[in-house]
Short mmCIF file of C-alpha atoms and ligand atoms in Angstrom, two decimals:
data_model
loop_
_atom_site.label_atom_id
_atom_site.label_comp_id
_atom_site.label_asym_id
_atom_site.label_seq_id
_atom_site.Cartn_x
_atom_site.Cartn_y
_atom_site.Cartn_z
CA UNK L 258 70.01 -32.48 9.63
CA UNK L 259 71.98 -31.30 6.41
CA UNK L 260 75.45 -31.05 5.78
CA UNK L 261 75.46 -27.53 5.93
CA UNK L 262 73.57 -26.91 9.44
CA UNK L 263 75.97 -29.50 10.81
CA UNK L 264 78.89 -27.70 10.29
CA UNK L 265 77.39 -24.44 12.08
CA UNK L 266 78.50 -21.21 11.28
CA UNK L 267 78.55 -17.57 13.56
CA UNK L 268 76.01 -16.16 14.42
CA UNK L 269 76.41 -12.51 13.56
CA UNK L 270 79.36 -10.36 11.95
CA UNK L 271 80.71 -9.19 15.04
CA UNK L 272 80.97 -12.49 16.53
CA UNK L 273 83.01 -13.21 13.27
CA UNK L 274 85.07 -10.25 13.44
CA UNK L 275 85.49 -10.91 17.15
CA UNK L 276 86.89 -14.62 16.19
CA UNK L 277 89.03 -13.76 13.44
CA UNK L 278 90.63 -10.29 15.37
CA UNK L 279 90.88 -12.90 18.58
CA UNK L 280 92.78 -15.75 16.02
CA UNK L 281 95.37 -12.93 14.77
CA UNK L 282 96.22 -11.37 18.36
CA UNK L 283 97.91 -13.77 20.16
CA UNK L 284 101.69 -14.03 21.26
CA UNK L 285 102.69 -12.79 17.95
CA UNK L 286 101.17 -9.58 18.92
CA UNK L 287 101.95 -9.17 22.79
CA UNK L 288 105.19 -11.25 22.97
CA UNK L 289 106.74 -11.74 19.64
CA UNK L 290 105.34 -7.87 17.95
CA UNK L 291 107.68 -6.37 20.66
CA UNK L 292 110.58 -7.88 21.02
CA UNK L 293 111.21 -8.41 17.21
CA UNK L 294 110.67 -4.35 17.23
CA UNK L 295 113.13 -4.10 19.74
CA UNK L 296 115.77 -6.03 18.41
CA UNK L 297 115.61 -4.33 15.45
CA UNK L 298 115.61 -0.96 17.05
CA UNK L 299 111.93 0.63 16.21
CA UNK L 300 110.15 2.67 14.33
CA UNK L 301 111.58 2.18 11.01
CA UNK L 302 110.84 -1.27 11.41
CA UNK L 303 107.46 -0.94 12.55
CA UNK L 304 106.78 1.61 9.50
CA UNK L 305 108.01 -1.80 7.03
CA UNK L 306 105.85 -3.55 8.90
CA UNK L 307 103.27 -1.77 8.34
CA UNK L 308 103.67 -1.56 4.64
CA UNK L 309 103.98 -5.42 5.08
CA UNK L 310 100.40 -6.06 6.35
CA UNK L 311 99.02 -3.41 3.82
CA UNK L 312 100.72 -4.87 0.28
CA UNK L 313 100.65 -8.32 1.45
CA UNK L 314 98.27 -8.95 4.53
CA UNK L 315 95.40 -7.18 3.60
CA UNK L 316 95.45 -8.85 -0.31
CA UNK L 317 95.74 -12.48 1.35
CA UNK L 318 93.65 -11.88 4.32
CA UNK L 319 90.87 -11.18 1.52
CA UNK L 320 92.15 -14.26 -0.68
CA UNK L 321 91.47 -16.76 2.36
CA UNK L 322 88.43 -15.49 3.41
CA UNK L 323 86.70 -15.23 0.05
CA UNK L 324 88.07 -19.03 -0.52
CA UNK L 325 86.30 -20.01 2.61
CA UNK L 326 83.10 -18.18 2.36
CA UNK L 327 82.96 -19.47 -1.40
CA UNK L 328 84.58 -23.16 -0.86
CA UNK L 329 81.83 -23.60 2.61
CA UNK L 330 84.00 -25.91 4.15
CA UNK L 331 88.00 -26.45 5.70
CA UNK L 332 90.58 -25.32 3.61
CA UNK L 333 91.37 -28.79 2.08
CA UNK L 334 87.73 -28.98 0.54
CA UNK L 335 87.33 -25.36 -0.31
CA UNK L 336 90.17 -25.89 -2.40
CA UNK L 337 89.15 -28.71 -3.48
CA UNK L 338 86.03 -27.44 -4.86
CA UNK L 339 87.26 -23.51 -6.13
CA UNK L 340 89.89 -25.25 -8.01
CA UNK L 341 87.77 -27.62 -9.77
CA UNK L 342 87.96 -25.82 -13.43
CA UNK L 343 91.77 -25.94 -13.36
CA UNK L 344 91.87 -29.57 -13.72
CA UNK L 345 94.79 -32.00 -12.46
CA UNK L 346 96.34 -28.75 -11.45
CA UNK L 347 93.85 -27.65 -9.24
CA UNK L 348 92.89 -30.78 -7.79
CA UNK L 349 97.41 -30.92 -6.94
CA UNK L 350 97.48 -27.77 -5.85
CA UNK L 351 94.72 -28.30 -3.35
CA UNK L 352 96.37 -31.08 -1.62
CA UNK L 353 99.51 -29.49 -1.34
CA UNK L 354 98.49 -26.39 0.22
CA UNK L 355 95.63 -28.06 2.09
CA UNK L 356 97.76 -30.69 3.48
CA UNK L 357 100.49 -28.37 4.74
CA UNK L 358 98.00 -26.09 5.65
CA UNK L 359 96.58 -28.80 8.68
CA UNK L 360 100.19 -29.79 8.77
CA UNK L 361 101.04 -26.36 10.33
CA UNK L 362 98.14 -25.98 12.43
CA UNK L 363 99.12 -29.24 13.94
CA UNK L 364 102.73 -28.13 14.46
CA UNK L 365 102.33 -24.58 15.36
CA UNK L 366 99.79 -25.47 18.20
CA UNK L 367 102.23 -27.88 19.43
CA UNK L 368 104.86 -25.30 20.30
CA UNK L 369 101.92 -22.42 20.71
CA UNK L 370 100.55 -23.89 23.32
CA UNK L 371 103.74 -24.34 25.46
CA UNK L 372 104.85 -20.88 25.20
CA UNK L 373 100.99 -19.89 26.34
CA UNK L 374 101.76 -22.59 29.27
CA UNK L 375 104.55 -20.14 30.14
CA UNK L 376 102.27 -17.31 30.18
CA UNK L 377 99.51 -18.88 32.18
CA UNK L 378 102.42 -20.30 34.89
CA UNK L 379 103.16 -16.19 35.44
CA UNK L 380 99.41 -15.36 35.54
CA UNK L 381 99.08 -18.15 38.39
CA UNK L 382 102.45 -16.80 39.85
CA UNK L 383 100.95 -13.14 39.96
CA UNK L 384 97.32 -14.68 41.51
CA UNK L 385 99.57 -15.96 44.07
CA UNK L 386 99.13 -19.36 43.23
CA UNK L 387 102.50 -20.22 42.87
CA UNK L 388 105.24 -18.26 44.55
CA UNK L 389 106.50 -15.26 42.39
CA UNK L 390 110.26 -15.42 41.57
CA UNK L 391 112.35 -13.07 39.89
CA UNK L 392 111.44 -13.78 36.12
CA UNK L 393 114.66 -15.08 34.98
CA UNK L 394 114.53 -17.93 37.66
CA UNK L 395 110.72 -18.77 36.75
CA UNK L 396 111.58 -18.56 33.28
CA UNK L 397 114.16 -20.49 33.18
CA UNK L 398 112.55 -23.36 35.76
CA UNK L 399 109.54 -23.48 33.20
CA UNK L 400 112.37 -24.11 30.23
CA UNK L 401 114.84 -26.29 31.56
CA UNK L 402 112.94 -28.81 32.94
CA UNK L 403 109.00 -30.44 33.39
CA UNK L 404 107.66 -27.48 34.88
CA UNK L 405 106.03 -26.35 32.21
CA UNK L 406 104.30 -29.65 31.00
CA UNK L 407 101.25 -29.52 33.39
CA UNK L 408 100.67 -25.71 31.71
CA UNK L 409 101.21 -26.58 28.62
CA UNK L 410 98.07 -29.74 29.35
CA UNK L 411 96.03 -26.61 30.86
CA UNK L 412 95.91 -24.80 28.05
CA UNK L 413 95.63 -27.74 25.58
CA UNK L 414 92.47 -28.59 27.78
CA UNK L 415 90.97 -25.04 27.59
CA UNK L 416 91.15 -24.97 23.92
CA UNK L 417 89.94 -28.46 22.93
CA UNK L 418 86.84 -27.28 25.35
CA UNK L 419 86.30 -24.35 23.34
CA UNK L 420 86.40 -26.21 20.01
CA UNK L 421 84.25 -28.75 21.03
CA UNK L 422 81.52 -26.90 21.95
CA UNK L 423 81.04 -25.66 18.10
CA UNK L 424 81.88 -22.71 16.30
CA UNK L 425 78.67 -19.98 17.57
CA UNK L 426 78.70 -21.66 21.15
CA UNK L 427 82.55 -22.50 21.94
CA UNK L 428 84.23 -20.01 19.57
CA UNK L 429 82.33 -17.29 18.66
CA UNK L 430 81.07 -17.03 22.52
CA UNK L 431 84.61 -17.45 24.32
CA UNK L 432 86.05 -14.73 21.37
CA UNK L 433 83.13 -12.35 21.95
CA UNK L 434 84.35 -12.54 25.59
CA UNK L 435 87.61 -12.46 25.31
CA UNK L 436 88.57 -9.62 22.87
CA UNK L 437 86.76 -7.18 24.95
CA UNK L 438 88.18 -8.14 27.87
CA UNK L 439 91.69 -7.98 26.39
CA UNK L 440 91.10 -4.86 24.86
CA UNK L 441 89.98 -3.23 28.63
CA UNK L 442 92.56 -4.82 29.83
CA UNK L 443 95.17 -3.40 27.67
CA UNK L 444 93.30 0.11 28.03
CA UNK L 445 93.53 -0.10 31.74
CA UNK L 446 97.60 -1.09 31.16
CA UNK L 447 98.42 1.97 28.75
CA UNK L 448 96.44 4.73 31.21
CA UNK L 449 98.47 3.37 34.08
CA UNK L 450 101.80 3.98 31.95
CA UNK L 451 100.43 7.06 30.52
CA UNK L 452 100.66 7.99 34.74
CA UNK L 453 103.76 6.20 35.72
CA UNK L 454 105.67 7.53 32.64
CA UNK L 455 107.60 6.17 29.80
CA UNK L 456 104.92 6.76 27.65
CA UNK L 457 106.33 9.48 25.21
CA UNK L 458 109.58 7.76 25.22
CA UNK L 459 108.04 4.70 24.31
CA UNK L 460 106.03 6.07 21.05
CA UNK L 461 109.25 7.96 19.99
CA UNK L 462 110.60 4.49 20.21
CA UNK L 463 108.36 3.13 18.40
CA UNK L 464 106.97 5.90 15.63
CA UNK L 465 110.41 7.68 14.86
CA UNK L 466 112.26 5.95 12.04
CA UNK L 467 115.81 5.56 12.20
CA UNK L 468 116.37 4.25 8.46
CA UNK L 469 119.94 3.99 9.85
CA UNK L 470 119.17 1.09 11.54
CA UNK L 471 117.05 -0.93 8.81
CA UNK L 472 118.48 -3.84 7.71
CA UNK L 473 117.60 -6.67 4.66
CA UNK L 474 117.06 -9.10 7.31
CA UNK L 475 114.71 -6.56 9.39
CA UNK L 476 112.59 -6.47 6.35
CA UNK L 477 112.08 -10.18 6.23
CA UNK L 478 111.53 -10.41 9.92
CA UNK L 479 109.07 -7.95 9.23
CA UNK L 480 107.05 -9.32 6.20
CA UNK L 481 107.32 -13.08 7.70
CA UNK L 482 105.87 -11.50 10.89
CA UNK L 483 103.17 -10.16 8.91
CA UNK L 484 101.82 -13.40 8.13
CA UNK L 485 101.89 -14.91 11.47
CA UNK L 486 100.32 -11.94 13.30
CA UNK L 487 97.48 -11.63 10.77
CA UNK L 488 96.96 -15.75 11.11
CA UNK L 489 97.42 -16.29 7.34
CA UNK L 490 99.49 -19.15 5.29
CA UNK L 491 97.35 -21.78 6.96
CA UNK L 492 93.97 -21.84 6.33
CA UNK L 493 92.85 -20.11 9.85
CA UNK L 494 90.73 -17.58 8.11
CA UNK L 495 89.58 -19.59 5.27
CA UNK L 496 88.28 -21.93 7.75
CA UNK L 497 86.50 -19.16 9.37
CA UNK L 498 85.26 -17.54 6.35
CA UNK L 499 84.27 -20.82 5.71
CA UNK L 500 81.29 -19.99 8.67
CA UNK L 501 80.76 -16.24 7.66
CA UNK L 502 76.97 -15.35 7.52
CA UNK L 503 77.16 -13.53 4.68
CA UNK L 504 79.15 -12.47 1.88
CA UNK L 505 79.28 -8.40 1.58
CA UNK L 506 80.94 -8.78 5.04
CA UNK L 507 84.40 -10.11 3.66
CA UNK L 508 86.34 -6.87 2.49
CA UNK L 509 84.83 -4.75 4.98
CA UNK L 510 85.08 -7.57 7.58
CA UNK L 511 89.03 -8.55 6.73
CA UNK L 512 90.23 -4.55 7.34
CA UNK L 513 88.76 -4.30 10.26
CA UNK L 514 90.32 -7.64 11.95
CA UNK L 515 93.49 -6.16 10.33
CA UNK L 516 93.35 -2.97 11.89
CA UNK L 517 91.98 -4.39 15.24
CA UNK L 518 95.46 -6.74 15.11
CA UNK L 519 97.73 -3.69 14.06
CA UNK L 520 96.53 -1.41 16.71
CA UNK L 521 96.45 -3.92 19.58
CA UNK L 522 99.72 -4.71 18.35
CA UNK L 523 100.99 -0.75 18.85
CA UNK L 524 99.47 -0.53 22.11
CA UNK L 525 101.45 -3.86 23.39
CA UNK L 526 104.56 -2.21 22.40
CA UNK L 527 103.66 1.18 23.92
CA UNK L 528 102.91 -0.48 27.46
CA UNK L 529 106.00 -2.87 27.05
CA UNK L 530 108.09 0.04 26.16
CA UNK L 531 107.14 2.61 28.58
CA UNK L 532 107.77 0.18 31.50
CA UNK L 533 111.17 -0.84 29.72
CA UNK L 534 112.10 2.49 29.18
CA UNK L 535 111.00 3.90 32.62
CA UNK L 536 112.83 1.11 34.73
CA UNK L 537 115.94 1.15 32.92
CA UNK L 538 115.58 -2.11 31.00
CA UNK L 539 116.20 -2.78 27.57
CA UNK L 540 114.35 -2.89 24.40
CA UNK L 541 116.34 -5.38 22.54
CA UNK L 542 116.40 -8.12 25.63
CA UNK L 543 115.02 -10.46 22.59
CA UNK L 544 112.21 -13.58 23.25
CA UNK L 545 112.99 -13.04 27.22
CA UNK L 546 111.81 -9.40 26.91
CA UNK L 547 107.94 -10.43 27.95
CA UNK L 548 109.00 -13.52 30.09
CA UNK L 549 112.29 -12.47 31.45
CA UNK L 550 112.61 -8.65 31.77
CA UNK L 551 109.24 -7.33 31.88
CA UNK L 552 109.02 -9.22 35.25
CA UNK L 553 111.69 -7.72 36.68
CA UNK L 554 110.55 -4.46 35.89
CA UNK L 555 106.98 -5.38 37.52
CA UNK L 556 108.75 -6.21 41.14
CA UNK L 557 110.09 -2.13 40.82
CA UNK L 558 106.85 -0.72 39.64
CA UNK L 559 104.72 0.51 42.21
CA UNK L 560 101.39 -2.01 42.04
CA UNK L 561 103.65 -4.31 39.84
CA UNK L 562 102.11 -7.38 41.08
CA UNK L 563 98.48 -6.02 39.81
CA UNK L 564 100.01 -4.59 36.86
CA UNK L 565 101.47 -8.50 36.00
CA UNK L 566 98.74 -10.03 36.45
CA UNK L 567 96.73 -8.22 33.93
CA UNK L 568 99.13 -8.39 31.77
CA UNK L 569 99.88 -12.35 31.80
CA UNK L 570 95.80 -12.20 31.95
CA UNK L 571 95.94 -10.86 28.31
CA UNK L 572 98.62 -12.77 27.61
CA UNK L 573 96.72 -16.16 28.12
CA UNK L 574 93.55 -14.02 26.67
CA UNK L 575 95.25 -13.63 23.63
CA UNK L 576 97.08 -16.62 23.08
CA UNK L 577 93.59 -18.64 23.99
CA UNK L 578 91.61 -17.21 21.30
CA UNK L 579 94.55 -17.65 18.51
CA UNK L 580 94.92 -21.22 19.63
CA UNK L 581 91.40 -21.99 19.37
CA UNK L 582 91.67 -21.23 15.39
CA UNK L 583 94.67 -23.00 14.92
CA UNK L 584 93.25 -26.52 16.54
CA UNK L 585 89.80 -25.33 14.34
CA UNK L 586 91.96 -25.50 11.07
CA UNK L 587 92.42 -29.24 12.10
CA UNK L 588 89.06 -30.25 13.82
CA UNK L 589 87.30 -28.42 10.51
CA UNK L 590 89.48 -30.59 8.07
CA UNK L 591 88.83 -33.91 10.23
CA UNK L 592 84.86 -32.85 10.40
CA UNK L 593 84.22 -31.96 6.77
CA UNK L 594 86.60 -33.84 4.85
CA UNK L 595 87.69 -36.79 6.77
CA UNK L 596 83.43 -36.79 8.19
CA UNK L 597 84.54 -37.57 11.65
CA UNK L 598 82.13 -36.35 14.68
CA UNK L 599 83.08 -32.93 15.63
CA UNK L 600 83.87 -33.50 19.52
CA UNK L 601 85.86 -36.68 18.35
CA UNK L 602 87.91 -34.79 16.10
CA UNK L 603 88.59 -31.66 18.81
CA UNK L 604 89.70 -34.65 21.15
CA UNK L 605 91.61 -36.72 18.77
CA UNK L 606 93.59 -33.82 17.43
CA UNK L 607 93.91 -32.09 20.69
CA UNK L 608 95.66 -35.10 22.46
CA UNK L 609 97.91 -35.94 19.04
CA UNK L 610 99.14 -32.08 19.57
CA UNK L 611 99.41 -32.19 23.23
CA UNK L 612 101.85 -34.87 23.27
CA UNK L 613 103.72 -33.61 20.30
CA UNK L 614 104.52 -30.66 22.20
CA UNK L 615 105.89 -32.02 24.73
CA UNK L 616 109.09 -32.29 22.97
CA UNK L 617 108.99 -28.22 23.01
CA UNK L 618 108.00 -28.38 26.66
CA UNK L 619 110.71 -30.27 27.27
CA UNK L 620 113.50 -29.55 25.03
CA UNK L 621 113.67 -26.04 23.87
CA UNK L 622 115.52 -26.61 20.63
CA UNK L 623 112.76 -28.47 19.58
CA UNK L 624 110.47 -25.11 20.02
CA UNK L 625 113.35 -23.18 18.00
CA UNK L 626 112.95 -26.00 15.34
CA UNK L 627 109.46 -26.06 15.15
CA UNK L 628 108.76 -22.37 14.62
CA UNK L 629 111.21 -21.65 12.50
CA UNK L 630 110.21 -24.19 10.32
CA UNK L 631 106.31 -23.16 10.11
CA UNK L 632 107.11 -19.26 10.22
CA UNK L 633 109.80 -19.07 8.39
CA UNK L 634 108.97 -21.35 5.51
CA UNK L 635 105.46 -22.95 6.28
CA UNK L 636 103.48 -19.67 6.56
CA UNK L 637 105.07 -18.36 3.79
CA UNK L 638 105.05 -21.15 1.19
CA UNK L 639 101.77 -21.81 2.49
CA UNK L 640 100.33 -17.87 1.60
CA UNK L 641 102.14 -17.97 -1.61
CA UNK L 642 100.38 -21.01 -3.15
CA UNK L 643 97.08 -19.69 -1.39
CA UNK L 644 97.41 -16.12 -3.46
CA UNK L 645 98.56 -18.49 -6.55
CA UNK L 646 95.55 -20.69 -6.44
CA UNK L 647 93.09 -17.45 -5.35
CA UNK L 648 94.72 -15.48 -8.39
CA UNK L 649 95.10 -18.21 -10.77
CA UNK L 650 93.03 -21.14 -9.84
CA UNK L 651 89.49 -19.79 -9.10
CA UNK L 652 86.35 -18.51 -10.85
CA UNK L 653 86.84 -14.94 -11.44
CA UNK L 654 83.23 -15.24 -10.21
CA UNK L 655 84.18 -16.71 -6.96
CA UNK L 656 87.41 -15.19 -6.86
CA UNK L 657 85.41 -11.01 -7.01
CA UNK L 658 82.18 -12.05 -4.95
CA UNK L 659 83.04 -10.10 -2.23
CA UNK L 660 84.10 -6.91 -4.16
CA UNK L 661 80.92 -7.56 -6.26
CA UNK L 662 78.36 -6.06 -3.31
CA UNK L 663 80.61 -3.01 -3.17
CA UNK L 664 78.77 -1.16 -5.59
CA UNK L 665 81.06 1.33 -8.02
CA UNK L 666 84.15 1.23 -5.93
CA UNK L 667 84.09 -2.70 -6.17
CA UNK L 668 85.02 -3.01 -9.85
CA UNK L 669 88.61 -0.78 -9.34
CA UNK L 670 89.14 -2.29 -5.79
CA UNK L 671 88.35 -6.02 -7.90
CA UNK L 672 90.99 -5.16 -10.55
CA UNK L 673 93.81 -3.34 -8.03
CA UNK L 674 93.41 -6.93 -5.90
CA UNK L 675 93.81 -9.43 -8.63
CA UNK L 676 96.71 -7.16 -9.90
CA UNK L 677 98.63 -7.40 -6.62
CA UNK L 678 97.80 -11.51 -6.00
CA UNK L 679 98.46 -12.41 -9.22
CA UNK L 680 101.99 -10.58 -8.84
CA UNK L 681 102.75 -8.72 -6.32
CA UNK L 682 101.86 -10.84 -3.09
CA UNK L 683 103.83 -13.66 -5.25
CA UNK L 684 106.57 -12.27 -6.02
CA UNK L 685 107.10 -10.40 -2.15
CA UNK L 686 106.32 -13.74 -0.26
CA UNK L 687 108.93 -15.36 -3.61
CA UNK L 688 111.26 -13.31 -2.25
CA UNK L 689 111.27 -14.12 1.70
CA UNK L 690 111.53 -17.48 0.69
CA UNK L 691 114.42 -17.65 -1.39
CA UNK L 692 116.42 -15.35 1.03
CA UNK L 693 115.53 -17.51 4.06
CA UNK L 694 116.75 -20.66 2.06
CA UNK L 695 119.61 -18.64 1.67
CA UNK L 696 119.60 -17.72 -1.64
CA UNK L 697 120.92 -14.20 -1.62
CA UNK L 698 122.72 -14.82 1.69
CA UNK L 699 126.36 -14.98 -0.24
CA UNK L 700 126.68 -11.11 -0.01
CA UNK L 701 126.27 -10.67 3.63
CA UNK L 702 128.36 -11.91 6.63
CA UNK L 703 126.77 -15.21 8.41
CA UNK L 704 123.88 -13.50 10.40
CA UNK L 705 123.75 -14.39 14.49
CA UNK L 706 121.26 -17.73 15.02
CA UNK L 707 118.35 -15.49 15.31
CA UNK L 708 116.34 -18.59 14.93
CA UNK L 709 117.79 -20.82 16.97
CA UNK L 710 117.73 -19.05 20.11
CA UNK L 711 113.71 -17.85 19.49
CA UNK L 712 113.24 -18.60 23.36
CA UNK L 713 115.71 -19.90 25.37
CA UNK L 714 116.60 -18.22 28.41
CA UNK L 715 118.19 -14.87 27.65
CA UNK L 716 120.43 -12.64 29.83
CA UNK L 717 119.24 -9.35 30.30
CA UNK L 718 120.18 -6.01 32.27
CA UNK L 719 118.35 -7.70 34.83
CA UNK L 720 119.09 -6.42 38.69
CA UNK L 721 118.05 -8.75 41.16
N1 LIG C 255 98.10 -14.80 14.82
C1 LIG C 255 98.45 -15.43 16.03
C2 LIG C 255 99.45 -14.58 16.80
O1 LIG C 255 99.76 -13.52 16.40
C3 LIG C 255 99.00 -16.80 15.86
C4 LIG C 255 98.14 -17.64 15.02
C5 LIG C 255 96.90 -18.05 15.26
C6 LIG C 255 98.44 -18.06 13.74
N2 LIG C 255 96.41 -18.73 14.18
C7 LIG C 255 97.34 -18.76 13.26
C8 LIG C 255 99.53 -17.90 12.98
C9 LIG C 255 97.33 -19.25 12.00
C10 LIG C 255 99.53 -18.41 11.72
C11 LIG C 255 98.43 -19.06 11.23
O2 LIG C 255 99.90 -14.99 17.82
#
């Protein structure tokens, strides 16, 4: 068998869109999306982040898929191979974003997967597998001791399966599966708060600006959010570009999973507000707002215990789907660069990440530590030298190909792209890393550990 056939690749376009919308909605979208929104009180932070995905998602979302579908293999070696005109300075530049790009995959899984361990404890607890608690008690059992270890090996086991069953039969099958459902689900979830109420309170919440309320830091939050909802910084979609069936897919192809991630994004918040808002919680609970509050709320709602457990079901949907790209960003690096077997790798890598997670199982701080360090300057440092080395470093040839099969409109759309990689994505994502290193922060007041506290357990209006 060749190289190529070995690697596999999907099978159609939808079962690529369908993998790449199911790696960008995950927590980010149904946990993190929503309480970040809260926090920062709403719509005028929803409208930056908006403008976020469009000026600096969309352009990279294009740069990594292009670099996959043109490079054929993990990020590492697409690099390695795009690059190879630029001399030394390619070849460099490869292995430091390549390398930190598994790097991050490897960490962010680690931590991932114990906060989807959480999720999938609730779905058991609303099956009635476990006996349902008020959520502050089961969330803080699952973070202040073991508890949450054997979920965290669940999940770790349901994504190495799906890995090492290949990328048409494990991932494109379980994503063409799973995105539907998730999207019924969260139909099914919105029509039953469209009944209950909460619903028009909820989009004023989230669709009326209040520039009143915008601050520097809410903007940062909102751009560095941008890159971790979308799934870019690491490789994820270059490594799944790397198995697109066919080039004039990639521009067309990388709007759509944007859009699918933005809107499922919206319609999280709208459920999650409408119950907030119609039980007399409160948007800003922070990280507990999904594992704390929203629990609470459930126990008043009238079918609250169905209404939780489709909701923790797309939870786990969601989070499954996103962490099957982020162990594939590994296992493709191990299979085409390091040659190993691909089932070996998904193993191999899936046991190294289990047990480095369970420090974040165990120790909360250790979660705080290890997202903030691949959100907040991973992700970022990681998209900047991706939109360096896809403006820079490759073939205008490779660099175009997908604008290429656009016929007229692909020549502008070519030019407006390199424009805004070459300078604009740089000097945006430039900017959110120098302020998070704490460049500009001598002019404001020290800001509250945002960071630190991610997820710990959180007090909220909760009544028992
Ligand atoms: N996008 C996912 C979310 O919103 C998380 C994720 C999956 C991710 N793959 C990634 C984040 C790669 C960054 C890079 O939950």
């Amino acid at each position: 068998m060749s190289d190529l056939s070995n690697r596999g690749s999907f099978a159609t376009r939808l079962g690529f869109v369908m993998a790449a919308a199911g790696s960008a909605v995950g927590l980010g979208n149904i946990w993190k999306f929503p309480y970040i929104t809260g926090e920062y009180g709403g719509g005028a932070f929803v409208l930056v982040y908006l403008l976020c995905i469009a000026l600096v998602g969309l352009p990279l979302m294009y740069a990594e898929l292009i670099i996959g579908r043109r490079g054929g293999k993990d990020i590492l070696s697409s690099l390695l191979a795009l690059t190879k005109d630029s001399g030394p300075l390619g070849t460099a530049a490869s292995w430091v974003i390549g390398g930190m790009a598994v790097a991050s995959g490897f960490l962010i899984l680690s931590f991932y997967s114990v906060v989807a361990g959480w999720a999938l404890s609730f779905f058991a607890a609303y099956a009635g597998l476990l006996p349902l608690q008020g959520g502050e008690q089961m969330f803080n059992a699952l973070v202040s001791s073991k508890t949450s270890i054997p979920w965290h090996t669940v999940f770790m086991l349901l994504s190495v399966g799906v890995v090492t069953l290949g990328v048409h039969k494990g991932i494109e099958t379980a994503c063409k599966i799973l995105m539907p459902a998730l999207f019924v689900i969260l139909v099914i979830l919105l029509g039953y708060v469209a009944v209950e109420g909460g619903l028009a309170e909820s989009a004023r919440f989230l669709f009326a600006p209040d520039f009143h309320k915008l601050t520097g830091e809410a903007v940062l939050e909102a751009l560095g959010h941008a890159f971790f909802t979308l799934s870019l910084g690491m490789g994820a979609m270059v490594t799944y570009g790397s198995y697109l069936p066919d080039e004039g897919a990639v521009v067309r192809d990388g709007v759509v999973v944007a859009l699918l991630d933005t809107v499922i994004a919206l319609m999280a918040g709208l459920v999650i507000f409408a119950v907030v808002f119609s039980h007399g919680g409160t948007p800003g609970a922070g990280p507990g707002l999904v594992f704390v509050s929203l629990p609470s709320l459930f126990a008043t709602m009238p079918g609250g215990q169905l209404f939780g457990l489709a909701f923790f079901a797309l939870l786990v949907f969601a989070a499954w789907s996103s962490a099957i790209s982020l162990l594939e960003v590994v296992v493709a690096f191990l299979v085409d660069k390091v040659g190993m077997d691909r089932r070996v790798a998904a193993l191999g890598a899936g046991l190294a990440i289990w047990a480095l997670g369970l420090l974040s199982a165990t120790d909360i701080d250790w979660l705080g530590r290890f997202d903030d360090l691949t959100t907040n300057y991973m992700l970022p440092l990681g998209g900047l030298g991706i939109a360096l080395a896809a403006g820079w470093l490759v073939s205008k040839t490779d660099r175009e190909a997908g604008f290429r099969v656009l016929g007229p409109l692909g020549e502008p759309l070519a030019a407006a792209w390199t424009f805004t990689i070459r300078f604009v994505t740089p000097l945006l994502v430039g900017l959110v890393i120098l302020s998070k290193i704490g460049v500009f922060s001598a002019e404001e007041p020290p800001a509250p550990p945002a960071e630190v506290d991610e997820a710990s357990p959180v007090d909220t209006d909760e009544d028992p």
